[in-house]
mmCIF file of N, CA and C in Angstrom:
data_model
loop_
_atom_site.group_PDB
_atom_site.id
_atom_site.type_symbol
_atom_site.label_atom_id
_atom_site.label_comp_id
_atom_site.label_asym_id
_atom_site.label_seq_id
_atom_site.Cartn_x
_atom_site.Cartn_y
_atom_site.Cartn_z
ATOM 1 N N MET W 1 6.425 -2.151 102.399
ATOM 2 C CA MET W 1 5.650 -3.040 103.232
ATOM 3 C C MET W 1 6.303 -3.087 104.611
ATOM 4 N N GLU W 2 5.462 -3.031 105.633
ATOM 5 C CA GLU W 2 5.938 -3.055 107.010
ATOM 6 C C GLU W 2 5.305 -4.240 107.753
ATOM 7 N N ILE W 3 6.012 -4.745 108.729
ATOM 8 C CA ILE W 3 5.502 -5.852 109.550
ATOM 9 C C ILE W 3 4.152 -5.470 110.168
ATOM 10 N N ARG W 4 4.042 -4.228 110.596
ATOM 11 C CA ARG W 4 2.799 -3.743 111.209
ATOM 12 C C ARG W 4 1.621 -3.934 110.251
ATOM 13 N N GLN W 5 1.833 -3.628 108.980
ATOM 14 C CA GLN W 5 0.768 -3.771 107.987
ATOM 15 C C GLN W 5 0.383 -5.239 107.827
ATOM 16 N N LEU W 6 1.365 -6.116 107.838
ATOM 17 C CA LEU W 6 1.065 -7.549 107.734
ATOM 18 C C LEU W 6 0.292 -8.037 108.952
ATOM 19 N N ARG W 7 0.649 -7.540 110.120
ATOM 20 C CA ARG W 7 -0.095 -7.906 111.347
ATOM 21 C C ARG W 7 -1.532 -7.412 111.262
ATOM 22 N N HIS W 8 -1.717 -6.225 110.740
ATOM 23 C CA HIS W 8 -3.070 -5.686 110.576
ATOM 24 C C HIS W 8 -3.870 -6.541 109.588
ATOM 25 N N PHE W 9 -3.238 -6.918 108.485
ATOM 26 C CA PHE W 9 -3.895 -7.764 107.489
ATOM 27 C C PHE W 9 -4.326 -9.086 108.114
ATOM 28 N N ILE W 10 -3.438 -9.718 108.850
ATOM 29 C CA ILE W 10 -3.763 -10.994 109.506
ATOM 30 C C ILE W 10 -4.899 -10.809 110.504
ATOM 31 N N ALA W 11 -4.870 -9.725 111.260
ATOM 32 C CA ALA W 11 -5.925 -9.457 112.238
ATOM 33 C C ALA W 11 -7.290 -9.328 111.560
ATOM 34 N N VAL W 12 -7.320 -8.651 110.417
ATOM 35 C CA VAL W 12 -8.581 -8.468 109.690
ATOM 36 C C VAL W 12 -9.081 -9.805 109.154
ATOM 37 N N VAL W 13 -8.188 -10.585 108.584
ATOM 38 C CA VAL W 13 -8.592 -11.886 108.040
ATOM 39 C C VAL W 13 -9.100 -12.788 109.159
ATOM 40 N N GLU W 14 -8.400 -12.819 110.286
ATOM 41 C CA GLU W 14 -8.831 -13.659 111.404
ATOM 42 C C GLU W 14 -10.166 -13.204 111.985
ATOM 43 N N ALA W 15 -10.360 -11.883 112.087
ATOM 44 C CA ALA W 15 -11.587 -11.346 112.679
ATOM 45 C C ALA W 15 -12.769 -11.418 111.714
ATOM 46 N N GLY W 16 -12.486 -11.333 110.423
ATOM 47 C CA GLY W 16 -13.562 -11.387 109.446
ATOM 48 C C GLY W 16 -14.167 -10.045 109.101
ATOM 49 N N ASN W 17 -13.831 -9.015 109.849
ATOM 50 C CA ASN W 17 -14.276 -7.670 109.494
ATOM 51 C C ASN W 17 -13.389 -6.622 110.164
ATOM 52 N N LEU W 18 -13.451 -5.422 109.644
ATOM 53 C CA LEU W 18 -12.572 -4.355 110.120
ATOM 54 C C LEU W 18 -12.910 -3.900 111.532
ATOM 55 N N ARG W 19 -14.199 -3.872 111.868
ATOM 56 C CA ARG W 19 -14.596 -3.403 113.206
ATOM 57 C C ARG W 19 -14.002 -4.295 114.287
ATOM 58 N N LYS W 20 -14.166 -5.595 114.150
ATOM 59 C CA LYS W 20 -13.628 -6.526 115.152
ATOM 60 C C LYS W 20 -12.110 -6.477 115.185
ATOM 61 N N ALA W 21 -11.488 -6.402 114.021
ATOM 62 C CA ALA W 21 -10.029 -6.330 113.966
ATOM 63 C C ALA W 21 -9.532 -5.049 114.624
ATOM 64 N N SER W 22 -10.257 -3.975 114.424
ATOM 65 C CA SER W 22 -9.901 -2.705 115.040
ATOM 66 C C SER W 22 -9.934 -2.819 116.561
ATOM 67 N N GLU W 23 -10.963 -3.455 117.082
ATOM 68 C CA GLU W 23 -11.069 -3.664 118.528
ATOM 69 C C GLU W 23 -9.945 -4.565 119.026
ATOM 70 N N ASN W 24 -9.651 -5.631 118.293
ATOM 71 C CA ASN W 24 -8.630 -6.593 118.708
ATOM 72 C C ASN W 24 -7.219 -6.011 118.683
ATOM 73 N N THR W 25 -6.956 -5.120 117.735
ATOM 74 C CA THR W 25 -5.618 -4.540 117.599
ATOM 75 C C THR W 25 -5.475 -3.211 118.337
ATOM 76 N N HIS W 26 -6.585 -2.718 118.877
ATOM 77 C CA HIS W 26 -6.595 -1.466 119.645
ATOM 78 C C HIS W 26 -6.148 -0.272 118.817
ATOM 79 N N ILE W 27 -6.551 -0.260 117.546
ATOM 80 C CA ILE W 27 -6.331 0.924 116.720
ATOM 81 C C ILE W 27 -7.672 1.316 116.102
ATOM 82 N N THR W 28 -7.767 2.536 115.656
ATOM 83 C CA THR W 28 -9.031 3.003 115.113
ATOM 84 C C THR W 28 -9.322 2.332 113.771
ATOM 85 N N HIS W 29 -10.596 2.262 113.468
ATOM 86 C CA HIS W 29 -11.039 1.681 112.196
ATOM 87 C C HIS W 29 -10.408 2.404 111.006
ATOM 88 N N PRO W 30 -10.419 3.756 110.979
ATOM 89 C CA PRO W 30 -9.784 4.456 109.852
ATOM 90 C C PRO W 30 -8.285 4.170 109.733
ATOM 91 N N ALA W 31 -7.582 4.072 110.861
ATOM 92 C CA ALA W 31 -6.143 3.793 110.821
ATOM 93 C C ALA W 31 -5.882 2.385 110.290
ATOM 94 N N LEU W 32 -6.717 1.443 110.674
ATOM 95 C CA LEU W 32 -6.578 0.073 110.186
ATOM 96 C C LEU W 32 -6.844 0.014 108.687
ATOM 97 N N SER W 33 -7.866 0.696 108.247
ATOM 98 C CA SER W 33 -8.201 0.744 106.829
ATOM 99 C C SER W 33 -7.065 1.370 106.023
ATOM 100 N N MET W 34 -6.484 2.444 106.528
ATOM 101 C CA MET W 34 -5.368 3.095 105.840
ATOM 102 C C MET W 34 -4.155 2.171 105.770
ATOM 103 N N SER W 35 -3.915 1.424 106.826
ATOM 104 C CA SER W 35 -2.792 0.481 106.845
ATOM 105 C C SER W 35 -2.974 -0.585 105.769
ATOM 106 N N LEU W 36 -4.202 -1.098 105.640
ATOM 107 C CA LEU W 36 -4.480 -2.115 104.621
ATOM 108 C C LEU W 36 -4.331 -1.545 103.213
ATOM 109 N N LYS W 37 -4.836 -0.340 103.011
ATOM 110 C CA LYS W 37 -4.712 0.296 101.697
ATOM 111 C C LYS W 37 -3.253 0.541 101.341
ATOM 112 N N SER W 38 -2.456 0.916 102.320
ATOM 113 C CA SER W 38 -1.034 1.132 102.096
ATOM 114 C C SER W 38 -0.336 -0.182 101.737
ATOM 115 N N LEU W 39 -0.692 -1.255 102.406
ATOM 116 C CA LEU W 39 -0.133 -2.574 102.094
ATOM 117 C C LEU W 39 -0.499 -2.980 100.677
ATOM 118 N N GLU W 40 -1.772 -2.814 100.327
ATOM 119 C CA GLU W 40 -2.217 -3.150 98.978
ATOM 120 C C GLU W 40 -1.470 -2.317 97.933
ATOM 121 N N SER W 41 -1.265 -1.058 98.235
ATOM 122 C CA SER W 41 -0.558 -0.170 97.308
ATOM 123 C C SER W 41 0.897 -0.612 97.131
ATOM 124 N N SER W 42 1.547 -0.968 98.218
ATOM 125 C CA SER W 42 2.946 -1.379 98.118
ATOM 126 C C SER W 42 3.106 -2.701 97.379
ATOM 127 N N LEU W 43 2.109 -3.572 97.467
ATOM 128 C CA LEU W 43 2.148 -4.849 96.757
ATOM 129 C C LEU W 43 1.629 -4.725 95.324
ATOM 130 N N GLY W 44 0.860 -3.677 95.075
ATOM 131 C CA GLY W 44 0.304 -3.467 93.746
ATOM 132 C C GLY W 44 -0.860 -4.370 93.427
ATOM 133 N N VAL W 45 -1.550 -4.830 94.470
ATOM 134 C CA VAL W 45 -2.681 -5.730 94.265
ATOM 135 C C VAL W 45 -3.709 -5.521 95.382
ATOM 136 N N LYS W 46 -4.973 -5.616 95.030
ATOM 137 C CA LYS W 46 -6.033 -5.519 96.021
ATOM 138 C C LYS W 46 -6.138 -6.867 96.732
ATOM 139 N N LEU W 47 -6.037 -6.857 98.048
ATOM 140 C CA LEU W 47 -6.034 -8.093 98.831
ATOM 141 C C LEU W 47 -7.405 -8.474 99.369
ATOM 142 N N LEU W 48 -8.223 -7.462 99.674
ATOM 143 C CA LEU W 48 -9.502 -7.705 100.329
ATOM 144 C C LEU W 48 -10.645 -6.996 99.618
ATOM 145 N N GLU W 49 -11.776 -7.669 99.572
ATOM 146 C CA GLU W 49 -13.035 -7.038 99.169
ATOM 147 C C GLU W 49 -13.758 -6.699 100.464
ATOM 148 N N ARG W 50 -14.175 -5.454 100.595
ATOM 149 C CA ARG W 50 -14.842 -5.008 101.808
ATOM 150 C C ARG W 50 -16.293 -4.668 101.500
ATOM 151 N N ASP W 51 -17.192 -5.079 102.413
ATOM 152 C CA ASP W 51 -18.587 -4.658 102.335
ATOM 153 C C ASP W 51 -19.170 -4.635 103.746
ATOM 154 N N ARG W 52 -20.437 -4.341 103.852
ATOM 155 C CA ARG W 52 -21.069 -4.218 105.169
ATOM 156 C C ARG W 52 -21.067 -5.531 105.958
ATOM 157 N N ARG W 53 -21.052 -6.652 105.260
ATOM 158 C CA ARG W 53 -21.074 -7.952 105.940
ATOM 159 C C ARG W 53 -19.714 -8.395 106.438
ATOM 160 N N GLY W 54 -18.649 -7.811 105.894
ATOM 161 C CA GLY W 54 -17.311 -8.192 106.321
ATOM 162 C C GLY W 54 -16.322 -8.089 105.184
ATOM 163 N N ILE W 55 -15.357 -8.988 105.187
ATOM 164 C CA ILE W 55 -14.305 -8.974 104.178
ATOM 165 C C ILE W 55 -14.209 -10.342 103.519
ATOM 166 N N ALA W 56 -13.609 -10.340 102.342
ATOM 167 C CA ALA W 56 -13.304 -11.585 101.643
ATOM 168 C C ALA W 56 -11.974 -11.395 100.940
ATOM 169 N N LEU W 57 -11.172 -12.448 100.909
ATOM 170 C CA LEU W 57 -9.914 -12.386 100.182
ATOM 171 C C LEU W 57 -10.200 -12.326 98.687
ATOM 172 N N THR W 58 -9.470 -11.496 97.989
ATOM 173 C CA THR W 58 -9.628 -11.430 96.540
ATOM 174 C C THR W 58 -8.926 -12.626 95.902
ATOM 175 N N TYR W 59 -9.279 -12.877 94.664
ATOM 176 C CA TYR W 59 -8.633 -13.958 93.920
ATOM 177 C C TYR W 59 -7.133 -13.692 93.810
ATOM 178 N N ALA W 60 -6.768 -12.438 93.581
ATOM 179 C CA ALA W 60 -5.357 -12.058 93.486
ATOM 180 C C ALA W 60 -4.626 -12.364 94.793
ATOM 181 N N CYS W 61 -5.275 -12.116 95.910
ATOM 182 C CA CYS W 61 -4.670 -12.401 97.210
ATOM 183 C C CYS W 61 -4.458 -13.899 97.374
ATOM 184 N N LEU W 62 -5.443 -14.672 96.990
ATOM 185 C CA LEU W 62 -5.316 -16.128 97.098
ATOM 186 C C LEU W 62 -4.165 -16.641 96.239
ATOM 187 N N LEU W 63 -4.022 -16.094 95.029
ATOM 188 C CA LEU W 63 -2.902 -16.481 94.162
ATOM 189 C C LEU W 63 -1.569 -16.047 94.764
ATOM 190 N N TYR W 64 -1.526 -14.824 95.285
ATOM 191 C CA TYR W 64 -0.306 -14.265 95.854
ATOM 192 C C TYR W 64 0.148 -15.103 97.042
ATOM 193 N N THR W 65 -0.784 -15.470 97.926
ATOM 194 C CA THR W 65 -0.416 -16.198 99.137
ATOM 195 C C THR W 65 -0.135 -17.670 98.874
ATOM 196 N N SER W 66 -0.702 -18.223 97.810
ATOM 197 C CA SER W 66 -0.454 -19.643 97.528
ATOM 198 C C SER W 66 0.931 -19.862 96.958
ATOM 199 N N ASP W 67 1.551 -18.806 96.425
ATOM 200 C CA ASP W 67 2.908 -18.918 95.891
ATOM 201 C C ASP W 67 3.967 -18.886 96.989
ATOM 202 N N ALA W 68 3.598 -18.424 98.156
ATOM 203 C CA ALA W 68 4.569 -18.258 99.251
ATOM 204 C C ALA W 68 5.010 -19.574 99.833
#
């Protein structure tokens, strides 16, 4: 896990979708998506549900973050 990946995750959650987060962080949509997938892989849990309307935190993510 890298700080950069956590910043990307926060940007996506704040923006509500990958396109806006990509614009806000000045990185490409595919690079942002890869960063999130890498973070999820390193944690061993899916953090976000993605669809055309945007993103939603998964139940696992909510449990993971509430323990912090």
